[in-house]
Amino acid sequence: EVQLVESGGALVQAGGSLRLSCATSGFSYDDYAVGWFRQAPGKEREGVACISSGHGDTYYADSVKGRFTISRDKAKNTVYLQMNRLKPEDTAVYYCAARWTVSGAYYTQPQDYTDWGQGTQVTVSS
């Protein structure tokens, strides 16, 4: 059974940093792509960053490029989202998601993912 559990959300001031963790089980990063998504109140869920199966190629939304970094630790079965220079507009519930895929592929849209965590709240104060 695929499981994903997010942690690390908090209240932080603008300009600060947070690291979100997504503890995963039930699958291998060799076969699954993992993505981070966020949803602010009244807005649609949007892709933030994702990492491919296999080699771990990464993708970032333009709004976070240069500030956020996605990474994974196979030994710990955890995918991270390091968030620097946070802005009030980064406030949202952050979710990690996973899906099976051929090696090297990743997906950027929420509807492409099959398994989701419960989310963790990130609030950035101005």
Short mmCIF file of N, CA, C and O in Angstrom, two decimals:
data_model
loop_
_atom_site.label_atom_id
_atom_site.label_comp_id
_atom_site.label_asym_id
_atom_site.label_seq_id
_atom_site.Cartn_x
_atom_site.Cartn_y
_atom_site.Cartn_z
N GLU A 1 0.84 -1.19 0.00
CA GLU A 1 0.00 0.00 0.00
C GLU A 1 0.88 1.25 0.00
O GLU A 1 1.78 1.38 0.83
N VAL A 2 0.61 2.15 -0.93
CA VAL A 2 1.34 3.40 -1.01
C VAL A 2 0.85 4.35 0.07
O VAL A 2 -0.35 4.56 0.22
N GLN A 3 1.79 4.91 0.82
CA GLN A 3 1.45 5.89 1.85
C GLN A 3 2.41 7.06 1.78
O GLN A 3 3.61 6.88 1.52
N LEU A 4 1.89 8.25 2.02
CA LEU A 4 2.69 9.47 2.06
C LEU A 4 2.24 10.30 3.26
O LEU A 4 1.04 10.51 3.44
N VAL A 5 3.19 10.76 4.04
CA VAL A 5 2.89 11.55 5.23
C VAL A 5 3.77 12.78 5.24
O VAL A 5 4.99 12.68 5.36
N GLU A 6 3.13 13.95 5.13
CA GLU A 6 3.86 15.21 5.12
C GLU A 6 4.07 15.72 6.54
O GLU A 6 3.25 15.46 7.43
N SER A 7 5.13 16.48 6.71
CA SER A 7 5.39 17.15 7.99
C SER A 7 6.27 18.36 7.72
O SER A 7 6.85 18.49 6.64
N GLY A 8 6.36 19.22 8.71
CA GLY A 8 7.26 20.36 8.62
C GLY A 8 6.59 21.70 8.39
O GLY A 8 7.26 22.74 8.41
N GLY A 9 5.29 21.69 8.16
CA GLY A 9 4.61 22.96 7.98
C GLY A 9 4.62 23.78 9.25
O GLY A 9 4.64 23.25 10.36
N ALA A 10 4.59 25.10 9.10
CA ALA A 10 4.65 25.99 10.26
C ALA A 10 4.28 27.40 9.84
O ALA A 10 4.05 27.68 8.66
N LEU A 11 4.23 28.28 10.84
CA LEU A 11 4.08 29.72 10.62
C LEU A 11 5.48 30.31 10.59
O LEU A 11 6.27 30.10 11.51
N VAL A 12 5.78 31.06 9.53
CA VAL A 12 7.11 31.63 9.37
C VAL A 12 6.97 33.05 8.81
O VAL A 12 5.99 33.34 8.11
N GLN A 13 7.93 33.90 9.12
CA GLN A 13 7.91 35.25 8.59
C GLN A 13 8.41 35.28 7.15
O GLN A 13 9.21 34.42 6.74
N ALA A 14 7.96 36.25 6.42
CA ALA A 14 8.42 36.43 5.04
C ALA A 14 9.95 36.54 5.03
O ALA A 14 10.54 37.19 5.89
N GLY A 15 10.55 35.88 4.05
CA GLY A 15 12.00 35.85 3.96
C GLY A 15 12.62 34.65 4.66
O GLY A 15 13.82 34.38 4.47
N GLY A 16 11.83 33.94 5.44
CA GLY A 16 12.34 32.80 6.17
C GLY A 16 12.36 31.53 5.34
O GLY A 16 12.06 31.53 4.14
N SER A 17 12.73 30.44 6.01
CA SER A 17 12.87 29.15 5.34
C SER A 17 12.13 28.06 6.11
O SER A 17 11.95 28.16 7.33
N LEU A 18 11.72 27.04 5.38
CA LEU A 18 11.14 25.83 5.96
C LEU A 18 11.57 24.65 5.12
O LEU A 18 11.80 24.80 3.91
N ARG A 19 11.64 23.49 5.75
CA ARG A 19 11.85 22.27 5.00
C ARG A 19 10.69 21.32 5.28
O ARG A 19 10.47 20.93 6.43
N LEU A 20 9.96 20.99 4.25
CA LEU A 20 8.88 20.01 4.36
C LEU A 20 9.43 18.62 4.06
O LEU A 20 10.32 18.46 3.23
N SER A 21 8.88 17.64 4.76
CA SER A 21 9.26 16.25 4.54
C SER A 21 8.04 15.45 4.13
O SER A 21 6.93 15.70 4.61
N CYS A 22 8.26 14.49 3.26
CA CYS A 22 7.21 13.56 2.85
C CYS A 22 7.75 12.15 3.05
O CYS A 22 8.58 11.69 2.26
N ALA A 23 7.33 11.52 4.12
CA ALA A 23 7.75 10.15 4.40
C ALA A 23 6.91 9.20 3.55
O ALA A 23 5.67 9.27 3.59
N THR A 24 7.57 8.37 2.78
CA THR A 24 6.85 7.50 1.85
C THR A 24 7.05 6.03 2.19
O THR A 24 8.07 5.65 2.80
N SER A 25 6.11 5.21 1.80
CA SER A 25 6.24 3.76 1.97
C SER A 25 5.38 3.08 0.92
O SER A 25 4.45 3.67 0.36
N GLY A 26 5.73 1.83 0.63
CA GLY A 26 4.94 1.04 -0.30
C GLY A 26 5.36 1.14 -1.75
O GLY A 26 4.73 0.54 -2.62
N PHE A 27 6.44 1.89 -2.03
CA PHE A 27 6.91 1.98 -3.41
C PHE A 27 8.38 2.39 -3.44
O PHE A 27 8.95 2.82 -2.44
N SER A 28 8.97 2.24 -4.63
CA SER A 28 10.38 2.60 -4.85
C SER A 28 10.47 3.85 -5.71
O SER A 28 9.70 4.03 -6.66
N TYR A 29 11.46 4.70 -5.41
CA TYR A 29 11.67 5.88 -6.23
C TYR A 29 12.19 5.50 -7.63
O TYR A 29 12.20 6.34 -8.53
N ASP A 30 12.58 4.28 -7.80
CA ASP A 30 12.98 3.83 -9.14
C ASP A 30 11.77 3.76 -10.07
O ASP A 30 11.92 3.83 -11.30
N ASP A 31 10.58 3.60 -9.50
CA ASP A 31 9.38 3.37 -10.29
C ASP A 31 8.31 4.45 -10.14
O ASP A 31 7.32 4.44 -10.85
N TYR A 32 8.48 5.34 -9.17
CA TYR A 32 7.46 6.34 -8.87
C TYR A 32 8.05 7.75 -8.95
O TYR A 32 9.13 8.01 -8.43
N ALA A 33 7.28 8.64 -9.59
CA ALA A 33 7.56 10.06 -9.52
C ALA A 33 6.84 10.63 -8.29
O ALA A 33 5.77 10.14 -7.91
N VAL A 34 7.42 11.66 -7.70
CA VAL A 34 6.82 12.31 -6.53
C VAL A 34 6.75 13.80 -6.78
O VAL A 34 7.69 14.39 -7.33
N GLY A 35 5.65 14.39 -6.41
CA GLY A 35 5.49 15.82 -6.59
C GLY A 35 5.01 16.50 -5.33
O GLY A 35 4.39 15.87 -4.46
N TRP A 36 5.32 17.78 -5.23
CA TRP A 36 4.77 18.64 -4.17
C TRP A 36 3.77 19.59 -4.82
O TRP A 36 4.06 20.19 -5.87
N PHE A 37 2.62 19.72 -4.18
CA PHE A 37 1.56 20.58 -4.66
C PHE A 37 1.11 21.47 -3.51
O PHE A 37 1.39 21.18 -2.35
N ARG A 38 0.40 22.53 -3.82
CA ARG A 38 -0.13 23.39 -2.77
C ARG A 38 -1.51 23.91 -3.17
O ARG A 38 -1.82 24.02 -4.34
N GLN A 39 -2.28 24.20 -2.14
CA GLN A 39 -3.62 24.73 -2.38
C GLN A 39 -3.91 25.80 -1.35
O GLN A 39 -3.93 25.52 -0.14
N ALA A 40 -4.10 27.01 -1.84
CA ALA A 40 -4.47 28.13 -1.00
C ALA A 40 -5.98 28.24 -0.95
O ALA A 40 -6.68 27.76 -1.86
N PRO A 41 -6.54 28.87 0.10
CA PRO A 41 -7.99 29.00 0.21
C PRO A 41 -8.59 29.66 -1.02
O PRO A 41 -8.10 30.70 -1.48
N GLY A 42 -9.61 29.03 -1.58
CA GLY A 42 -10.29 29.59 -2.74
C GLY A 42 -9.58 29.41 -4.06
O GLY A 42 -10.04 29.91 -5.08
N LYS A 43 -8.47 28.70 -4.04
CA LYS A 43 -7.70 28.50 -5.27
C LYS A 43 -7.58 27.02 -5.59
O LYS A 43 -7.76 26.16 -4.73
N GLU A 44 -7.28 26.74 -6.84
CA GLU A 44 -7.08 25.37 -7.26
C GLU A 44 -5.72 24.86 -6.78
O GLU A 44 -4.79 25.64 -6.56
N ARG A 45 -5.64 23.55 -6.65
CA ARG A 45 -4.36 22.94 -6.30
C ARG A 45 -3.39 23.14 -7.45
O ARG A 45 -3.76 22.93 -8.63
N GLU A 46 -2.15 23.51 -7.15
CA GLU A 46 -1.18 23.77 -8.19
C GLU A 46 0.13 23.02 -7.90
O GLU A 46 0.49 22.77 -6.75
N GLY A 47 0.82 22.68 -8.98
CA GLY A 47 2.10 22.01 -8.85
C GLY A 47 3.18 22.97 -8.41
O GLY A 47 3.23 24.12 -8.87
N VAL A 48 4.03 22.53 -7.52
CA VAL A 48 5.15 23.33 -7.01
C VAL A 48 6.47 22.78 -7.55
O VAL A 48 7.27 23.51 -8.12
N ALA A 49 6.68 21.49 -7.33
CA ALA A 49 7.93 20.86 -7.75
C ALA A 49 7.69 19.37 -7.86
O ALA A 49 6.82 18.82 -7.18
N CYS A 50 8.45 18.72 -8.70
CA CYS A 50 8.35 17.27 -8.79
C CYS A 50 9.70 16.68 -9.14
O CYS A 50 10.58 17.38 -9.66
N ILE A 51 9.83 15.40 -8.84
CA ILE A 51 11.08 14.70 -9.08
C ILE A 51 10.75 13.39 -9.77
O ILE A 51 9.82 12.68 -9.37
N SER A 52 11.48 13.10 -10.81
CA SER A 52 11.14 11.94 -11.64
C SER A 52 11.53 10.63 -10.97
O SER A 52 12.34 10.61 -10.04
N SER A 53 10.97 9.57 -11.47
CA SER A 53 11.45 8.25 -11.08
C SER A 53 12.85 8.06 -11.66
O SER A 53 13.28 8.81 -12.53
N GLY A 54 13.55 7.07 -11.18
CA GLY A 54 14.86 6.79 -11.74
C GLY A 54 15.89 7.85 -11.37
O GLY A 54 16.22 8.05 -10.21
N HIS A 55 16.36 8.58 -12.34
CA HIS A 55 17.48 9.52 -12.15
C HIS A 55 17.17 10.70 -11.24
O HIS A 55 18.07 11.35 -10.73
N GLY A 56 15.90 11.01 -11.06
CA GLY A 56 15.56 12.11 -10.19
C GLY A 56 15.65 13.48 -10.85
O GLY A 56 16.06 14.44 -10.20
N ASP A 57 15.27 13.58 -12.11
CA ASP A 57 15.17 14.89 -12.75
C ASP A 57 14.10 15.71 -12.04
O ASP A 57 13.12 15.17 -11.54
N THR A 58 14.32 17.01 -12.00
CA THR A 58 13.40 17.86 -11.24
C THR A 58 12.73 18.91 -12.11
O THR A 58 13.25 19.31 -13.17
N TYR A 59 11.58 19.34 -11.64
CA TYR A 59 10.81 20.39 -12.30
C TYR A 59 10.32 21.34 -11.22
O TYR A 59 9.97 20.92 -10.11
N TYR A 60 10.29 22.65 -11.56
CA TYR A 60 9.78 23.65 -10.63
C TYR A 60 8.82 24.58 -11.33
O TYR A 60 9.05 24.98 -12.48
N ALA A 61 7.77 24.96 -10.62
CA ALA A 61 6.90 26.01 -11.13
C ALA A 61 7.69 27.32 -11.16
O ALA A 61 8.58 27.54 -10.34
N ASP A 62 7.34 28.18 -12.10
CA ASP A 62 8.05 29.45 -12.23
C ASP A 62 8.00 30.26 -10.94
O ASP A 62 8.95 30.97 -10.61
N SER A 63 6.91 30.16 -10.22
CA SER A 63 6.72 30.97 -9.02
C SER A 63 7.67 30.59 -7.88
O SER A 63 7.86 31.38 -6.95
N VAL A 64 8.27 29.41 -7.96
CA VAL A 64 9.17 28.97 -6.88
C VAL A 64 10.58 28.70 -7.36
O VAL A 64 11.47 28.41 -6.54
N LYS A 65 10.80 28.80 -8.64
CA LYS A 65 12.12 28.49 -9.20
C LYS A 65 13.17 29.39 -8.58
O LYS A 65 13.01 30.60 -8.48
N GLY A 66 14.27 28.79 -8.14
CA GLY A 66 15.33 29.56 -7.51
C GLY A 66 15.17 29.72 -6.01
O GLY A 66 16.10 30.14 -5.31
N ARG A 67 13.99 29.40 -5.48
CA ARG A 67 13.73 29.52 -4.04
C ARG A 67 13.49 28.16 -3.39
O ARG A 67 13.85 27.97 -2.23
N PHE A 68 12.85 27.25 -4.11
CA PHE A 68 12.51 25.93 -3.56
C PHE A 68 13.39 24.87 -4.21
O PHE A 68 13.76 24.98 -5.38
N THR A 69 13.66 23.82 -3.43
CA THR A 69 14.43 22.69 -3.94
C THR A 69 13.79 21.38 -3.49
O THR A 69 13.54 21.20 -2.30
N ILE A 70 13.51 20.52 -4.45
CA ILE A 70 12.98 19.20 -4.13
C ILE A 70 14.14 18.20 -4.16
O ILE A 70 15.03 18.29 -5.02
N SER A 71 14.13 17.27 -3.23
CA SER A 71 15.17 16.25 -3.18
C SER A 71 14.59 15.00 -2.55
O SER A 71 13.49 15.02 -1.99
N ARG A 72 15.32 13.92 -2.64
CA ARG A 72 14.85 12.68 -2.02
C ARG A 72 16.02 11.94 -1.41
O ARG A 72 17.16 12.05 -1.87
N ASP A 73 15.71 11.18 -0.37
CA ASP A 73 16.70 10.36 0.32
C ASP A 73 16.16 8.93 0.28
O ASP A 73 15.23 8.60 1.01
N LYS A 74 16.76 8.12 -0.55
CA LYS A 74 16.27 6.75 -0.71
C LYS A 74 16.42 5.96 0.57
O LYS A 74 15.56 5.13 0.89
N ALA A 75 17.49 6.18 1.30
CA ALA A 75 17.72 5.42 2.53
C ALA A 75 16.66 5.71 3.58
O ALA A 75 16.30 4.85 4.38
N LYS A 76 16.15 6.95 3.57
CA LYS A 76 15.15 7.35 4.56
C LYS A 76 13.74 7.30 3.99
O LYS A 76 12.78 7.64 4.70
N ASN A 77 13.61 6.94 2.71
CA ASN A 77 12.28 6.92 2.07
C ASN A 77 11.54 8.23 2.29
O ASN A 77 10.37 8.25 2.69
N THR A 78 12.24 9.31 2.04
CA THR A 78 11.68 10.64 2.29
C THR A 78 12.00 11.58 1.13
O THR A 78 13.12 11.57 0.62
N VAL A 79 11.01 12.36 0.77
CA VAL A 79 11.19 13.42 -0.22
C VAL A 79 11.04 14.75 0.51
O VAL A 79 10.14 14.91 1.33
N TYR A 80 11.94 15.67 0.20
CA TYR A 80 11.97 16.95 0.90
C TYR A 80 11.60 18.09 -0.06
O TYR A 80 11.81 18.00 -1.27
N LEU A 81 11.10 19.15 0.53
CA LEU A 81 10.93 20.41 -0.19
C LEU A 81 11.55 21.50 0.67
O LEU A 81 10.97 21.88 1.69
N GLN A 82 12.72 21.95 0.27
CA GLN A 82 13.38 23.05 0.97
C GLN A 82 12.85 24.35 0.39
O GLN A 82 12.94 24.57 -0.82
N MET A 83 12.30 25.18 1.25
CA MET A 83 11.69 26.43 0.81
C MET A 83 12.43 27.59 1.44
O MET A 83 12.44 27.73 2.67
N ASN A 84 13.05 28.41 0.60
CA ASN A 84 13.79 29.58 1.07
C ASN A 84 13.12 30.85 0.58
O ASN A 84 12.34 30.84 -0.38
N ARG A 85 13.48 31.96 1.19
CA ARG A 85 12.96 33.29 0.81
C ARG A 85 11.44 33.23 0.64
O ARG A 85 10.88 33.65 -0.38
N LEU A 86 10.78 32.72 1.65
CA LEU A 86 9.34 32.53 1.58
C LEU A 86 8.61 33.86 1.48
O LEU A 86 9.04 34.88 2.05
N LYS A 87 7.49 33.83 0.77
CA LYS A 87 6.66 35.01 0.55
C LYS A 87 5.25 34.73 1.09
O LYS A 87 4.84 33.57 1.16
N PRO A 88 4.51 35.77 1.43
CA PRO A 88 3.12 35.56 1.88
C PRO A 88 2.30 34.76 0.88
O PRO A 88 1.44 33.97 1.29
N GLU A 89 2.56 34.93 -0.40
CA GLU A 89 1.80 34.19 -1.40
C GLU A 89 2.14 32.70 -1.46
O GLU A 89 1.49 31.94 -2.19
N ASP A 90 3.13 32.28 -0.69
CA ASP A 90 3.42 30.84 -0.59
C ASP A 90 2.52 30.16 0.45
O ASP A 90 2.56 28.94 0.59
N THR A 91 1.73 30.95 1.16
CA THR A 91 0.83 30.38 2.16
C THR A 91 -0.18 29.44 1.51
O THR A 91 -0.87 29.81 0.55
N ALA A 92 -0.24 28.22 2.02
CA ALA A 92 -1.12 27.20 1.45
C ALA A 92 -0.98 25.91 2.26
O ALA A 92 -0.07 25.79 3.10
N VAL A 93 -1.85 24.97 1.98
CA VAL A 93 -1.64 23.60 2.44
C VAL A 93 -0.79 22.91 1.38
O VAL A 93 -1.12 22.96 0.19
N TYR A 94 0.29 22.30 1.80
CA TYR A 94 1.21 21.63 0.89
C TYR A 94 1.01 20.12 0.97
O TYR A 94 0.94 19.54 2.06
N TYR A 95 0.90 19.52 -0.19
CA TYR A 95 0.69 18.08 -0.30
C TYR A 95 1.81 17.43 -1.11
O TYR A 95 2.31 18.02 -2.07
N CYS A 96 2.17 16.22 -0.73
CA CYS A 96 3.01 15.44 -1.62
C CYS A 96 2.15 14.34 -2.24
O CYS A 96 1.14 13.91 -1.66
N ALA A 97 2.55 13.93 -3.43
CA ALA A 97 1.80 12.94 -4.18
C ALA A 97 2.75 12.07 -4.96
O ALA A 97 3.89 12.47 -5.26
N ALA A 98 2.29 10.89 -5.33
CA ALA A 98 3.14 9.94 -6.05
C ALA A 98 2.34 9.21 -7.10
O ALA A 98 1.11 9.12 -7.03
N ARG A 99 3.05 8.73 -8.11
CA ARG A 99 2.42 7.89 -9.12
C ARG A 99 3.47 7.00 -9.75
O ARG A 99 4.64 7.38 -9.89
N TRP A 100 3.05 5.83 -10.16
CA TRP A 100 3.93 4.93 -10.89
C TRP A 100 4.21 5.51 -12.26
O TRP A 100 3.32 6.11 -12.89
N THR A 101 5.44 5.31 -12.77
CA THR A 101 5.76 5.82 -14.09
C THR A 101 6.99 5.10 -14.63
O THR A 101 7.69 4.41 -13.90
N VAL A 102 7.19 5.25 -15.90
CA VAL A 102 8.42 4.71 -16.50
C VAL A 102 9.59 5.53 -16.00
O VAL A 102 9.44 6.69 -15.61
N SER A 103 10.77 4.96 -16.01
CA SER A 103 11.94 5.61 -15.46
C SER A 103 12.23 6.94 -16.15
O SER A 103 12.20 7.04 -17.37
N GLY A 104 12.45 7.95 -15.34
CA GLY A 104 12.83 9.25 -15.87
C GLY A 104 11.68 10.20 -16.12
O GLY A 104 11.90 11.36 -16.46
N ALA A 105 10.47 9.73 -15.94
CA ALA A 105 9.32 10.59 -16.23
C ALA A 105 8.85 11.29 -14.96
O ALA A 105 9.00 10.77 -13.86
N TYR A 106 8.29 12.48 -15.13
CA TYR A 106 7.61 13.15 -14.03
C TYR A 106 6.38 13.85 -14.58
O TYR A 106 6.24 14.02 -15.79
N TYR A 107 5.53 14.26 -13.69
CA TYR A 107 4.26 14.86 -14.08
C TYR A 107 4.04 16.10 -13.23
O TYR A 107 4.38 16.11 -12.06
N THR A 108 3.44 17.12 -13.82
CA THR A 108 3.34 18.39 -13.12
C THR A 108 1.91 18.75 -12.72
O THR A 108 1.72 19.73 -12.01
N GLN A 109 0.94 17.97 -13.17
CA GLN A 109 -0.46 18.30 -12.89
C GLN A 109 -1.04 17.39 -11.81
O GLN A 109 -0.76 16.20 -11.79
N PRO A 110 -1.85 17.95 -10.90
CA PRO A 110 -2.40 17.14 -9.82
C PRO A 110 -3.16 15.92 -10.31
O PRO A 110 -3.09 14.85 -9.69
N GLN A 111 -3.89 16.05 -11.41
CA GLN A 111 -4.73 14.95 -11.89
C GLN A 111 -3.91 13.77 -12.38
O GLN A 111 -4.45 12.69 -12.60
N ASP A 112 -2.61 13.97 -12.55
CA ASP A 112 -1.76 12.88 -13.02
C ASP A 112 -1.28 11.98 -11.89
O ASP A 112 -0.68 10.94 -12.15
N TYR A 113 -1.52 12.37 -10.65
CA TYR A 113 -1.04 11.62 -9.50
C TYR A 113 -2.14 10.78 -8.88
O TYR A 113 -3.29 11.18 -8.84
N THR A 114 -1.75 9.62 -8.40
CA THR A 114 -2.73 8.65 -7.91
C THR A 114 -2.79 8.53 -6.39
O THR A 114 -3.79 8.09 -5.85
N ASP A 115 -1.73 8.92 -5.72
CA ASP A 115 -1.66 8.74 -4.27
C ASP A 115 -1.24 10.05 -3.61
O ASP A 115 -0.30 10.69 -4.10
N TRP A 116 -1.90 10.39 -2.51
CA TRP A 116 -1.71 11.69 -1.87
C TRP A 116 -1.55 11.57 -0.37
O TRP A 116 -2.13 10.67 0.27
N GLY A 117 -0.79 12.50 0.18
CA GLY A 117 -0.72 12.65 1.62
C GLY A 117 -1.85 13.53 2.11
O GLY A 117 -2.67 14.02 1.33
N GLN A 118 -1.86 13.77 3.42
CA GLN A 118 -2.96 14.51 4.04
C GLN A 118 -2.73 16.02 4.03
O GLN A 118 -3.65 16.78 4.30
N GLY A 119 -1.50 16.45 3.76
CA GLY A 119 -1.19 17.87 3.68
C GLY A 119 -0.61 18.43 4.96
O GLY A 119 -0.83 17.88 6.05
N THR A 120 0.13 19.52 4.81
CA THR A 120 0.70 20.24 5.96
C THR A 120 0.59 21.73 5.67
O THR A 120 0.84 22.18 4.55
N GLN A 121 0.20 22.49 6.69
CA GLN A 121 -0.08 23.92 6.51
C GLN A 121 1.21 24.74 6.60
O GLN A 121 1.98 24.60 7.55
N VAL A 122 1.39 25.59 5.61
CA VAL A 122 2.48 26.57 5.62
C VAL A 122 1.85 27.96 5.59
O VAL A 122 1.05 28.25 4.69
N THR A 123 2.18 28.78 6.57
CA THR A 123 1.67 30.14 6.64
C THR A 123 2.85 31.09 6.71
O THR A 123 3.71 30.95 7.60
N VAL A 124 2.88 32.04 5.77
CA VAL A 124 3.97 33.01 5.72
C VAL A 124 3.39 34.39 6.05
O VAL A 124 2.52 34.89 5.32
N SER A 125 3.85 34.97 7.12
CA SER A 125 3.35 36.27 7.55
C SER A 125 4.21 37.39 6.95
O SER A 125 5.42 37.23 6.79
N SER A 126 3.55 38.50 6.68
CA SER A 126 4.28 39.63 6.07
C SER A 126 4.87 40.54 7.14
O SER A 126 4.61 40.42 8.31
#
